[in-house]
């Protein structure tokens, strides 16, 4: 399932709740996204070991054309496997935010 959070780093109750909700949704969607990507003929990269592609790193990260690195939850890859990096066709970042009249979308 999805990656977890070290709850000791989260201090405010609101942040803890947000992290718990985020972890729930990440776990809820993980297998669904993997199955969906396979139905489309893609490999779904996610947090976790992929040593021949990322070495010891567990996070999924891609660098854009300007050299900025983006941590992502999932990437659908054409011709990718657990041992071979494919061509990215979709970047997926799950985001949850509490609705308030003046809330900002922190995902974008």
Tab-separated table of C-alpha atoms in Angstrom:
chain	number	residue	atom	x	y	z
A	1	UNK	CA	0.000	0.000	0.000
A	2	UNK	CA	0.997	3.653	0.014
A	3	UNK	CA	3.788	5.174	2.037
A	4	UNK	CA	3.358	6.112	5.657
A	5	UNK	CA	4.226	9.153	7.695
A	6	UNK	CA	6.267	9.432	10.840
A	7	UNK	CA	3.564	10.888	13.063
A	8	UNK	CA	6.096	12.208	15.612
A	9	UNK	CA	7.037	14.950	13.121
A	10	UNK	CA	3.438	16.189	12.948
A	11	UNK	CA	2.581	18.376	15.925
A	12	UNK	CA	-0.807	20.037	15.437
A	13	UNK	CA	-3.978	17.940	15.688
A	14	UNK	CA	-5.193	19.392	12.378
A	15	UNK	CA	-2.000	18.305	10.630
A	16	UNK	CA	-2.231	14.845	12.193
A	17	UNK	CA	-5.794	14.484	10.951
A	18	UNK	CA	-4.776	15.648	7.481
A	19	UNK	CA	-1.908	13.154	7.368
A	20	UNK	CA	-4.172	10.311	8.512
A	21	UNK	CA	-6.724	11.174	5.839
A	22	UNK	CA	-3.984	11.465	3.206
A	23	UNK	CA	-2.536	8.090	4.195
A	24	UNK	CA	-6.009	6.532	4.034
A	25	UNK	CA	-6.638	7.816	0.512
A	26	UNK	CA	-3.170	6.839	-0.668
A	27	UNK	CA	-3.745	3.289	0.581
A	28	UNK	CA	-7.272	3.216	-0.835
A	29	UNK	CA	-6.167	4.195	-4.335
A	30	UNK	CA	-2.878	2.272	-4.548
A	31	UNK	CA	-4.139	-1.100	-5.830
A	32	UNK	CA	-6.833	0.570	-7.925
A	33	UNK	CA	-4.241	2.702	-9.728
A	34	UNK	CA	-1.947	-0.279	-10.251
A	35	UNK	CA	-4.807	-2.338	-11.721
A	36	UNK	CA	-5.959	0.574	-13.890
A	37	UNK	CA	-2.447	1.190	-15.248
A	38	UNK	CA	-2.056	-2.506	-16.081
A	39	UNK	CA	-5.411	-2.504	-17.915
A	40	UNK	CA	-4.030	0.338	-20.048
A	41	UNK	CA	-0.741	-1.510	-20.628
A	42	UNK	CA	1.381	0.755	-18.411
A	43	UNK	CA	3.643	0.158	-15.423
A	44	UNK	CA	2.599	2.038	-12.265
A	45	UNK	CA	5.589	3.342	-10.321
A	46	UNK	CA	4.942	4.100	-6.647
A	47	UNK	CA	6.855	4.623	-3.411
A	48	UNK	CA	8.931	1.628	-2.471
A	49	UNK	CA	11.931	-0.355	-3.625
A	50	UNK	CA	12.887	-0.239	-7.293
A	51	UNK	CA	16.661	-0.728	-6.973
A	52	UNK	CA	17.582	-1.076	-10.653
A	53	UNK	CA	15.882	2.251	-11.388
A	54	UNK	CA	16.272	4.362	-8.203
A	55	UNK	CA	19.050	2.617	-6.323
A	56	UNK	CA	18.325	2.876	-2.594
A	57	UNK	CA	15.807	5.706	-2.956
A	58	UNK	CA	12.196	4.773	-2.208
A	59	UNK	CA	10.442	7.954	-3.354
A	60	UNK	CA	9.132	8.462	-6.871
A	61	UNK	CA	10.676	11.631	-8.303
A	62	UNK	CA	10.912	13.081	-11.795
A	63	UNK	CA	12.943	16.015	-13.040
A	64	UNK	CA	11.249	18.475	-15.381
A	65	UNK	CA	12.812	20.216	-18.390
A	66	UNK	CA	13.992	23.084	-16.146
A	67	UNK	CA	15.801	20.794	-13.713
A	68	UNK	CA	13.174	20.934	-10.948
A	69	UNK	CA	12.649	17.674	-9.072
A	70	UNK	CA	9.058	16.693	-8.245
A	71	UNK	CA	8.164	14.047	-5.655
A	72	UNK	CA	5.089	12.154	-6.823
A	73	UNK	CA	2.769	9.476	-5.494
A	74	UNK	CA	2.384	7.528	-8.758
A	75	UNK	CA	3.708	7.631	-12.318
A	76	UNK	CA	2.276	5.588	-15.183
A	77	UNK	CA	5.107	4.546	-17.506
A	78	UNK	CA	4.975	3.193	-21.038
A	79	UNK	CA	7.363	0.228	-21.453
A	80	UNK	CA	8.401	0.439	-17.794
A	81	UNK	CA	8.957	-2.502	-15.460
A	82	UNK	CA	10.161	-2.869	-11.898
A	83	UNK	CA	13.680	-3.202	-13.388
A	84	UNK	CA	13.469	-0.667	-16.246
A	85	UNK	CA	12.396	2.983	-16.288
A	86	UNK	CA	9.783	3.655	-18.930
A	87	UNK	CA	8.487	6.809	-20.599
A	88	UNK	CA	6.139	8.717	-18.257
A	89	UNK	CA	2.592	9.131	-19.563
A	90	UNK	CA	0.812	10.280	-16.373
A	91	UNK	CA	1.940	11.880	-13.119
A	92	UNK	CA	-0.421	11.365	-10.184
A	93	UNK	CA	-0.248	13.248	-6.897
A	94	UNK	CA	-3.067	12.638	-4.441
A	95	UNK	CA	-4.164	15.715	-2.516
A	96	UNK	CA	-6.759	16.291	0.155
A	97	UNK	CA	-7.707	19.618	1.581
A	98	UNK	CA	-10.244	20.699	4.103
A	99	UNK	CA	-12.819	23.060	2.654
A	100	UNK	CA	-13.031	26.522	4.146
A	101	UNK	CA	-14.144	29.689	2.451
A	102	UNK	CA	-10.601	31.056	2.311
A	103	UNK	CA	-8.589	27.849	2.001
A	104	UNK	CA	-5.876	27.651	-0.625
A	105	UNK	CA	-5.154	24.651	-2.762
A	106	UNK	CA	-1.767	23.588	-1.410
A	107	UNK	CA	-1.332	20.966	-4.111
A	108	UNK	CA	-0.960	23.479	-6.920
